[in-house]
Tab-separated table of C-alpha atoms and ligand atoms in Angstrom:
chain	number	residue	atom	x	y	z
N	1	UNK	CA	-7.841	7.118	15.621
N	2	UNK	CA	-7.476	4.629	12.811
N	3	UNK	CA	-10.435	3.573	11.148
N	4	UNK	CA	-11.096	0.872	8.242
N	5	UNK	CA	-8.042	-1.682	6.758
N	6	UNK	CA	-8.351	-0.783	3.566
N	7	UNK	CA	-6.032	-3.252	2.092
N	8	UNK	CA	-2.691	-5.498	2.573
N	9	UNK	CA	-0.444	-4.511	0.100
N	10	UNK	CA	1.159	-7.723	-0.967
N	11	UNK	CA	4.726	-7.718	-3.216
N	12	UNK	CA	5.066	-10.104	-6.604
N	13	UNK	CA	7.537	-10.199	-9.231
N	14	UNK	CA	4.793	-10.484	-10.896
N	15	UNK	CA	1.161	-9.077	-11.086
N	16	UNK	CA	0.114	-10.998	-14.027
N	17	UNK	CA	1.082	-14.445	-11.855
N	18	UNK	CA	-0.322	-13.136	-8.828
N	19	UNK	CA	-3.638	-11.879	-10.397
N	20	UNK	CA	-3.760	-15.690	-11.230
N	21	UNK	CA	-3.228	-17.563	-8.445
N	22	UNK	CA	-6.049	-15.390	-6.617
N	23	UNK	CA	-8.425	-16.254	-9.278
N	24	UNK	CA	-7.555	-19.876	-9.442
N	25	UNK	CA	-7.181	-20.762	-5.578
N	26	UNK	CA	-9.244	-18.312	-3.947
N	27	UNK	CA	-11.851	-17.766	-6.430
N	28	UNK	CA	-11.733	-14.319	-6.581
N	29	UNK	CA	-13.469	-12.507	-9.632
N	30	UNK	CA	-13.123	-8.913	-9.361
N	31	UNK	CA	-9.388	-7.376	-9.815
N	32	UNK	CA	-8.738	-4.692	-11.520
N	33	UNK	CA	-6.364	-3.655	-14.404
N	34	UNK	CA	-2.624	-3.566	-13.848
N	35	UNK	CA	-1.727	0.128	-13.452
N	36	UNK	CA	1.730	1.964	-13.814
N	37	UNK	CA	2.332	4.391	-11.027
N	38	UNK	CA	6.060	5.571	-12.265
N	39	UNK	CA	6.519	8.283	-9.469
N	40	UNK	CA	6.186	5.659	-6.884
N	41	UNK	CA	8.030	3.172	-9.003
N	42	UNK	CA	5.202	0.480	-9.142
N	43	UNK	CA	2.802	-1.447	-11.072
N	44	UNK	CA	-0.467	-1.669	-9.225
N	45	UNK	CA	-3.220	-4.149	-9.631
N	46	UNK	CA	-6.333	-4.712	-6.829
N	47	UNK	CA	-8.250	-7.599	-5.684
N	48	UNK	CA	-11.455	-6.194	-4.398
N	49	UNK	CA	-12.903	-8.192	-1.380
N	50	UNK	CA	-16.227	-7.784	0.419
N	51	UNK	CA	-14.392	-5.799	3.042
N	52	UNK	CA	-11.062	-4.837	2.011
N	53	UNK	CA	-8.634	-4.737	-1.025
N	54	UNK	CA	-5.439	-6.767	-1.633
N	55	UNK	CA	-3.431	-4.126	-3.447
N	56	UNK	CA	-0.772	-6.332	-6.001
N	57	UNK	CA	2.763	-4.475	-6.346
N	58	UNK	CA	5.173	-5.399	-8.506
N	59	UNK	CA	8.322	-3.110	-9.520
N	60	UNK	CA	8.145	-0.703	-12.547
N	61	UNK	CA	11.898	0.806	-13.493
N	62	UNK	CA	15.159	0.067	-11.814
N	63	UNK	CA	14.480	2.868	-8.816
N	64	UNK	CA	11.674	0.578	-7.750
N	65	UNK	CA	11.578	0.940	-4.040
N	66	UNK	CA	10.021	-2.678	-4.336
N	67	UNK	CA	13.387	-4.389	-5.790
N	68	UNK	CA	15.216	-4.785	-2.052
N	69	UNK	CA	11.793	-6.271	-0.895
N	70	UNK	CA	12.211	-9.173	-3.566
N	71	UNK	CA	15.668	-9.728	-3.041
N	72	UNK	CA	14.646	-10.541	-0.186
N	73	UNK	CA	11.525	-12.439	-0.820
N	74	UNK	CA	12.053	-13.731	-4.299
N	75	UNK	CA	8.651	-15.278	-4.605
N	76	UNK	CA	7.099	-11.798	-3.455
N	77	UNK	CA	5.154	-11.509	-0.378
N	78	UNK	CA	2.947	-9.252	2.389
N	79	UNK	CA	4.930	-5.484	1.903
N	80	UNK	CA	2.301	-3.072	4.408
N	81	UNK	CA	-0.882	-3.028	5.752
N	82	UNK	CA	-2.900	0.008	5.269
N	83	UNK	CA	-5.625	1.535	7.471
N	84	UNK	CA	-7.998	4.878	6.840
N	85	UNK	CA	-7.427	8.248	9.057
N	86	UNK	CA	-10.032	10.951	8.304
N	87	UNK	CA	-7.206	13.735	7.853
N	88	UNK	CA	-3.831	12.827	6.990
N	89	UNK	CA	-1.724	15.911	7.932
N	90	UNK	CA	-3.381	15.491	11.912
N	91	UNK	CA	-2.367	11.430	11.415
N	92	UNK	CA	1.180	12.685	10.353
N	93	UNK	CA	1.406	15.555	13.161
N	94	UNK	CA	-0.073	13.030	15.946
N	95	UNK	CA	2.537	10.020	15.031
N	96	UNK	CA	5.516	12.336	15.256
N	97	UNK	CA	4.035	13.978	18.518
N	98	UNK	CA	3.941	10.353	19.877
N	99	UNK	CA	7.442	9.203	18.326
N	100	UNK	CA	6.610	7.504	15.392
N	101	UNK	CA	8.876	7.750	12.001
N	102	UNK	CA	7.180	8.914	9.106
N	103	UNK	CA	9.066	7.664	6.449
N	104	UNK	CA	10.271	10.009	3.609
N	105	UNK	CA	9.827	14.001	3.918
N	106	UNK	CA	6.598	13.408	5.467
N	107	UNK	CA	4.668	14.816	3.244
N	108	UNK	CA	1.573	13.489	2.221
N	109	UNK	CA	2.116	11.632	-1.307
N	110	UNK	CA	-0.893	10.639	-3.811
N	111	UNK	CA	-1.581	7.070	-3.319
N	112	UNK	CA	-2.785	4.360	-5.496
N	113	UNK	CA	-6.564	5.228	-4.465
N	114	UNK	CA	-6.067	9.175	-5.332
N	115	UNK	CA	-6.088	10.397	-1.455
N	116	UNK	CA	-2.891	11.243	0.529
N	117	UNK	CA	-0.411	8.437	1.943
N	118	UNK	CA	1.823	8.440	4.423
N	119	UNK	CA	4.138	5.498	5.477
N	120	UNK	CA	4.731	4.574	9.253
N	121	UNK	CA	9.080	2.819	9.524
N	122	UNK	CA	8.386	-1.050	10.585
N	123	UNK	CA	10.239	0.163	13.914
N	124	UNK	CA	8.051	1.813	15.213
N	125	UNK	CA	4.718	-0.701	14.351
N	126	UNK	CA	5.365	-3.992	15.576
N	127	UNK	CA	7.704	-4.835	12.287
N	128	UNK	CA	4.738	-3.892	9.929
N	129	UNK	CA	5.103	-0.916	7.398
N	130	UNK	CA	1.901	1.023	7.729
N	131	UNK	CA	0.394	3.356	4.915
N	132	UNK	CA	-1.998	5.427	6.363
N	133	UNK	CA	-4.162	7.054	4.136
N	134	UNK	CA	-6.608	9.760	3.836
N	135	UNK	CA	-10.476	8.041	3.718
N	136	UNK	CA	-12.138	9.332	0.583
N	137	UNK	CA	-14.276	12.706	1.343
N	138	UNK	CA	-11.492	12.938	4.388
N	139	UNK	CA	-9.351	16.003	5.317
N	140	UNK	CA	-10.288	19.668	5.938
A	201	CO	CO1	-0.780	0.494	-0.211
């Protein structure tokens, strides 16, 4: 049912330092502009890959679901992965039918990429929070 990673979302105190260190070790050349995104209580930046994204998250106000992450990984580190569905509200329905926790009031949220998110509990995933999210042109 899942279909393409789009990206590892990856935690930093820091987008600015982050943004660096992928430029300067891995070479990369194409990431974008640091974006606020207050109603999820983040800064956003991307690393665009051949094949995927690496999608930079650093806290933005002191509700920032992304503070108890740091304080427990100072130095920042990998937060979800994130995979494509082609219609979030069946992805949402089927992971409860099969006893998943969607995290939240399950609702669909607007993500970083402007499609619908959802977010899969750690439990239930092999210890990895999963965003599922709506591939672009997706839904019904
Ligand atoms: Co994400």
């Amino acid at each position: 049912m899942i279909g393409k990673l789009n990206h590892v979302g990856v935690a930093t105190p820091s987008i600015d330092e982050a943004a660096k260190m992928y430029r300067d070790l891995f070479g990369a050349t194409d990431i974008t502009a640091k974006r606020a995104l207050p109603e999820q209580g983040v800064w956003v930046a991307f690393v665009n890959l051949p094949n995927a994204q690496i999608e930079l998250i650093e806290p933005y106000g002191e509700a920032s679901p992304i503070h108890a992450f740091l304080a427990k990984n100072p130095k920042g580190g990998q937060h979800h992965v994130c995979f494509e569905v082609p219609d979030i509200l069946r992805a949402r329905d089927e992971m409860r039918a099969k006893g998943a926790t969607v995290l939240g009031t399950g609702e669909p949220r607007m993500g970083a990429h402007g499609v619908p998110v959802i977010f899969l509990h750690p439990k239930d995933a092999g210890g990895v929070l999963v965003e599922l999210m709506q591939e672009p042109g997706g839904g019904h």
